[in-house]
């Protein structure tokens, strides 16, 4: 069935270290991928996106890598800060003339001070 | 510019009742999507509307329905509530018709079914 999954449910990192959150997707026809951050009591917040014709995209302290060969997506956070503690979701959007976004299970990131 | 707003923020209902949730998108946004979030199933797509038309629907029973008004505001309705419908219901809006338009989420409505 449709799924976008995550390899690790939780990740604990030391403040200042780099974090890597991984995600596997199942539909090779998906053409747009997004990472969201969700803090407690809030809705998901857009972090960064990437289209299927790219393999890397960088933002402020974040990098998304896309490997279409193995249908794998990763989010790298540089110099992780306590404010980065949250649940991170990967998502893929499918469809034309109407779309649906499929979310992964989520990874909880803990940043230790 | 105001963000996506959802009302009410919290709701308690009993089994068999029905409920209507409301979503006001960001001004100028014409696409609204709805999601259900539970600890067991995660974030699941319910439906997406654009210009008052439902363009896509997730795998939910017919008890879940929605609509969009001409001002892009959207409502979703759940009839004959079941305990398993307890969840956080999230609404997201985006500017246009494309899936690549960034979706902005509201804070959600927490529904508890007793």
GROMACS .gro file of C-alpha atoms in nm:
model
  227
    1UNK     CA    1   0.000   0.000   0.000
    2UNK     CA    2   0.096   0.363   0.006
    3UNK     CA    3   0.358   0.446   0.261
    4UNK     CA    4   0.639   0.675   0.344
    5UNK     CA    5   0.826   0.528   0.636
    6UNK     CA    6   1.104   0.616   0.874
    7UNK     CA    7   1.391   0.396   0.981
    8UNK     CA    8   1.419   0.525   1.340
    9UNK     CA    9   1.138   0.637   1.566
   10UNK     CA   10   1.365   0.835   1.802
   11UNK     CA   11   1.697   1.009   1.772
   12UNK     CA   12   1.899   1.161   2.053
   13UNK     CA   13   2.190   1.394   1.975
   14UNK     CA   14   2.419   1.623   2.164
   15UNK     CA   15   2.375   1.994   2.119
   16UNK     CA   16   2.610   2.116   1.848
   17UNK     CA   17   2.630   1.780   1.671
   18UNK     CA   18   2.480   1.713   1.332
   19UNK     CA   19   2.155   1.515   1.307
   20UNK     CA   20   2.050   1.285   1.026
   21UNK     CA   21   1.690   1.168   0.997
   22UNK     CA   22   1.609   0.906   0.736
   23UNK     CA   23   1.299   0.817   0.543
   24UNK     CA   24   1.201   0.554   0.288
   25UNK     CA   25   0.920   0.602   0.040
   26UNK     CA   26   0.739   0.343  -0.162
   27UNK     CA   27   0.600   0.514  -0.471
   28UNK     CA   28   0.862   0.569  -0.739
   29UNK     CA   29   0.617   0.799  -0.919
   30UNK     CA   30   0.621   1.055  -0.640
   31UNK     CA   31   0.771   1.378  -0.761
   32UNK     CA   32   0.782   1.607  -0.463
   33UNK     CA   33   0.909   1.549  -0.111
   34UNK     CA   34   0.886   1.763   0.199
   35UNK     CA   35   1.019   1.761   0.553
   36UNK     CA   36   0.803   1.897   0.832
   37UNK     CA   37   0.877   1.972   1.196
   38UNK     CA   38   0.605   1.938   1.456
   39UNK     CA   39   0.640   2.076   1.805
   40UNK     CA   40   0.411   1.979   2.086
   41UNK     CA   41   0.068   2.137   2.055
   42UNK     CA   42   0.131   2.276   1.709
   43UNK     CA   43   0.065   2.178   1.352
   44UNK     CA   44   0.348   2.061   1.126
   45UNK     CA   45   0.578   2.334   1.004
   46UNK     CA   46   0.746   2.326   0.663
   47UNK     CA   47   1.124   2.291   0.677
   48UNK     CA   48   1.250   2.214   0.332
   49UNK     CA   49   1.138   2.045   0.012
   50UNK     CA   50   1.292   1.879  -0.290
   51UNK     CA   51   1.164   1.781  -0.631
   52UNK     CA   52   1.239   1.447  -0.788
   53UNK     CA   53   1.465   1.601  -1.050
   54UNK     CA   54   1.710   1.702  -0.778
   55UNK     CA   55   1.924   1.496  -0.542
   56UNK     CA   56   2.023   1.763  -0.291
   57UNK     CA   57   1.888   2.087  -0.161
   58UNK     CA   58   2.022   2.309   0.113
   59UNK     CA   59   1.852   2.555   0.343
   60UNK     CA   60   1.959   2.731   0.657
   61UNK     CA   61   2.131   2.459   0.866
   62UNK     CA   62   1.927   2.192   0.688
   63UNK     CA   63   2.001   1.976   0.386
   64UNK     CA   64   1.771   1.727   0.219
   65UNK     CA   65   1.912   1.441   0.015
   66UNK     CA   66   1.709   1.233  -0.225
   67UNK     CA   67   1.820   0.897  -0.360
   68UNK     CA   68   1.563   0.784  -0.614
   69UNK     CA   69   1.747   0.460  -0.689
   70UNK     CA   70   1.675   0.324  -0.343
   71UNK     CA   71   1.375   0.552  -0.273
   72UNK     CA   72   1.538   0.713   0.025
   73UNK     CA   73   1.516   1.062   0.168
   74UNK     CA   74   1.720   1.216   0.448
   75UNK     CA   75   1.722   1.538   0.646
   76UNK     CA   76   2.049   1.666   0.783
   77UNK     CA   77   2.047   1.932   1.053
   78UNK     CA   78   2.377   2.101   1.118
   79UNK     CA   79   2.483   2.215   1.464
   80UNK     CA   80   2.167   2.085   1.626
   81UNK     CA   81   2.016   2.315   1.887
   82UNK     CA   82   1.771   2.252   2.173
   83UNK     CA   83   1.507   2.433   1.970
   84UNK     CA   84   1.533   2.160   1.709
   85UNK     CA   85   1.378   1.910   1.949
   86UNK     CA   86   1.054   1.803   1.784
   87UNK     CA   87   0.899   1.529   1.571
   88UNK     CA   88   1.012   1.534   1.210
   89UNK     CA   89   0.800   1.396   0.928
   90UNK     CA   90   0.890   1.325   0.572
   91UNK     CA   91   0.610   1.348   0.323
   92UNK     CA   92   0.551   1.295  -0.045
   93UNK     CA   93   0.296   1.460  -0.263
   94UNK     CA   94   0.135   1.277  -0.548
   95UNK     CA   95  -0.115   1.362  -0.812
   96UNK     CA   96  -0.195   1.612  -1.075
   97UNK     CA   97  -0.515   1.807  -1.094
   98UNK     CA   98  -0.554   1.743  -0.726
   99UNK     CA   99  -0.300   1.609  -0.486
  100UNK     CA  100  -0.261   1.409  -0.170
  101UNK     CA  101   0.023   1.425   0.074
  102UNK     CA  102   0.139   1.103   0.235
  103UNK     CA  103   0.328   1.137   0.562
  104UNK     CA  104   0.582   0.910   0.719
  105UNK     CA  105   0.551   0.784   1.075
  106UNK     CA  106   0.773   1.054   1.221
  107UNK     CA  107   1.102   1.062   1.412
  108UNK     CA  108   1.130   1.228   1.750
  109UNK     CA  109   1.453   1.423   1.785
  110UNK     CA  110   1.589   1.489   2.134
  111UNK     CA  111   1.869   1.738   2.169
  112UNK     CA  112   2.078   1.701   2.484
  113UNK     CA  113   2.232   2.014   2.624
  114UNK     CA  114  -0.078   3.786   0.733
  115UNK     CA  115  -0.280   3.564   0.967
  116UNK     CA  116  -0.207   3.193   0.961
  117UNK     CA  117  -0.446   2.903   0.920
  118UNK     CA  118  -0.707   2.903   1.192
  119UNK     CA  119  -0.913   2.610   1.309
  120UNK     CA  120  -1.216   2.609   1.532
  121UNK     CA  121  -1.287   2.479   1.781
  122UNK     CA  122  -0.948   2.388   1.925
  123UNK     CA  123  -1.088   2.121   2.154
  124UNK     CA  124  -1.405   1.917   2.134
  125UNK     CA  125  -1.555   1.635   2.337
  126UNK     CA  126  -1.832   1.425   2.189
  127UNK     CA  127  -1.995   1.091   2.261
  128UNK     CA  128  -2.027   0.792   2.033
  129UNK     CA  129  -2.297   0.823   1.773
  130UNK     CA  130  -2.292   1.201   1.763
  131UNK     CA  131  -2.171   1.405   1.471
  132UNK     CA  132  -1.922   1.688   1.462
  133UNK     CA  133  -1.830   1.974   1.230
  134UNK     CA  134  -1.484   2.126   1.228
  135UNK     CA  135  -1.394   2.452   1.062
  136UNK     CA  136  -1.081   2.576   0.887
  137UNK     CA  137  -1.001   2.925   0.764
  138UNK     CA  138  -0.706   2.926   0.525
  139UNK     CA  139  -0.446   3.194   0.484
  140UNK     CA  140  -0.587   3.485   0.289
  141UNK     CA  141  -0.545   3.423  -0.083
  142UNK     CA  142  -0.497   3.049  -0.047
  143UNK     CA  143  -0.742   2.843  -0.247
  144UNK     CA  144  -0.645   2.486  -0.162
  145UNK     CA  145  -0.735   2.327   0.169
  146UNK     CA  146  -0.638   1.979   0.282
  147UNK     CA  147  -0.748   1.789   0.590
  148UNK     CA  148  -0.551   1.531   0.788
  149UNK     CA  149  -0.616   1.307   1.084
  150UNK     CA  150  -0.333   1.256   1.331
  151UNK     CA  151  -0.333   0.973   1.585
  152UNK     CA  152  -0.049   0.810   1.782
  153UNK     CA  153  -0.117   0.477   1.614
  154UNK     CA  154  -0.170   0.578   1.252
  155UNK     CA  155   0.026   0.901   1.234
  156UNK     CA  156  -0.077   1.170   0.991
  157UNK     CA  157  -0.328   1.049   0.735
  158UNK     CA  158  -0.468   1.240   0.443
  159UNK     CA  159  -0.844   1.288   0.446
  160UNK     CA  160  -0.926   1.510   0.148
  161UNK     CA  161  -0.817   1.810  -0.054
  162UNK     CA  162  -1.033   2.093  -0.189
  163UNK     CA  163  -0.969   2.358  -0.445
  164UNK     CA  164  -1.223   2.613  -0.563
  165UNK     CA  165  -1.505   2.437  -0.378
  166UNK     CA  166  -1.427   2.102  -0.545
  167UNK     CA  167  -1.298   1.794  -0.372
  168UNK     CA  168  -1.015   1.680  -0.591
  169UNK     CA  169  -0.870   1.398  -0.389
  170UNK     CA  170  -0.976   1.177  -0.103
  171UNK     CA  171  -0.794   0.946   0.133
  172UNK     CA  172  -0.899   0.602   0.253
  173UNK     CA  173  -1.159   0.697   0.509
  174UNK     CA  174  -1.519   0.579   0.540
  175UNK     CA  175  -1.807   0.783   0.409
  176UNK     CA  176  -1.877   0.911   0.759
  177UNK     CA  177  -1.602   1.161   0.691
  178UNK     CA  178  -1.705   1.438   0.457
  179UNK     CA  179  -1.610   1.793   0.385
  180UNK     CA  180  -1.682   2.096   0.180
  181UNK     CA  181  -1.527   2.424   0.079
  182UNK     CA  182  -1.700   2.756   0.044
  183UNK     CA  183  -1.649   3.029  -0.212
  184UNK     CA  184  -1.425   3.220   0.030
  185UNK     CA  185  -1.204   2.908   0.055
  186UNK     CA  186  -1.304   2.837   0.412
  187UNK     CA  187  -1.358   2.467   0.465
  188UNK     CA  188  -1.549   2.243   0.700
  189UNK     CA  189  -1.524   1.874   0.765
  190UNK     CA  190  -1.796   1.663   0.918
  191UNK     CA  191  -1.779   1.329   1.091
  192UNK     CA  192  -2.109   1.152   1.147
  193UNK     CA  193  -2.187   0.864   1.381
  194UNK     CA  194  -1.872   0.915   1.581
  195UNK     CA  195  -1.672   0.615   1.696
  196UNK     CA  196  -1.414   0.594   1.972
  197UNK     CA  197  -1.143   0.551   1.708
  198UNK     CA  198  -1.224   0.892   1.565
  199UNK     CA  199  -1.052   1.052   1.861
  200UNK     CA  200  -0.764   1.238   1.703
  201UNK     CA  201  -0.607   1.568   1.618
  202UNK     CA  202  -0.761   1.698   1.296
  203UNK     CA  203  -0.532   1.924   1.101
  204UNK     CA  204  -0.611   2.156   0.819
  205UNK     CA  205  -0.352   2.291   0.576
  206UNK     CA  206  -0.383   2.557   0.311
  207UNK     CA  207  -0.174   2.630   0.006
  208UNK     CA  208  -0.176   2.901  -0.252
  209UNK     CA  209  -0.286   2.723  -0.565
  210UNK     CA  210  -0.368   2.404  -0.738
  211UNK     CA  211  -0.031   2.238  -0.743
  212UNK     CA  212   0.095   1.976  -0.503
  213UNK     CA  213   0.428   2.157  -0.498
  214UNK     CA  214   0.279   2.465  -0.336
  215UNK     CA  215   0.386   2.481   0.028
  216UNK     CA  216   0.118   2.371   0.270
  217UNK     CA  217   0.074   2.571   0.589
  218UNK     CA  218  -0.088   2.392   0.878
  219UNK     CA  219  -0.323   2.517   1.143
  220UNK     CA  220  -0.290   2.418   1.510
  221UNK     CA  221  -0.554   2.150   1.476
  222UNK     CA  222  -0.875   2.054   1.650
  223UNK     CA  223  -0.840   1.795   1.923
  224UNK     CA  224  -1.147   1.569   1.911
  225UNK     CA  225  -1.217   1.330   2.195
  226UNK     CA  226  -1.494   1.075   2.154
  227UNK     CA  227  -1.624   0.919   2.475
   0.00000   0.00000   0.00000
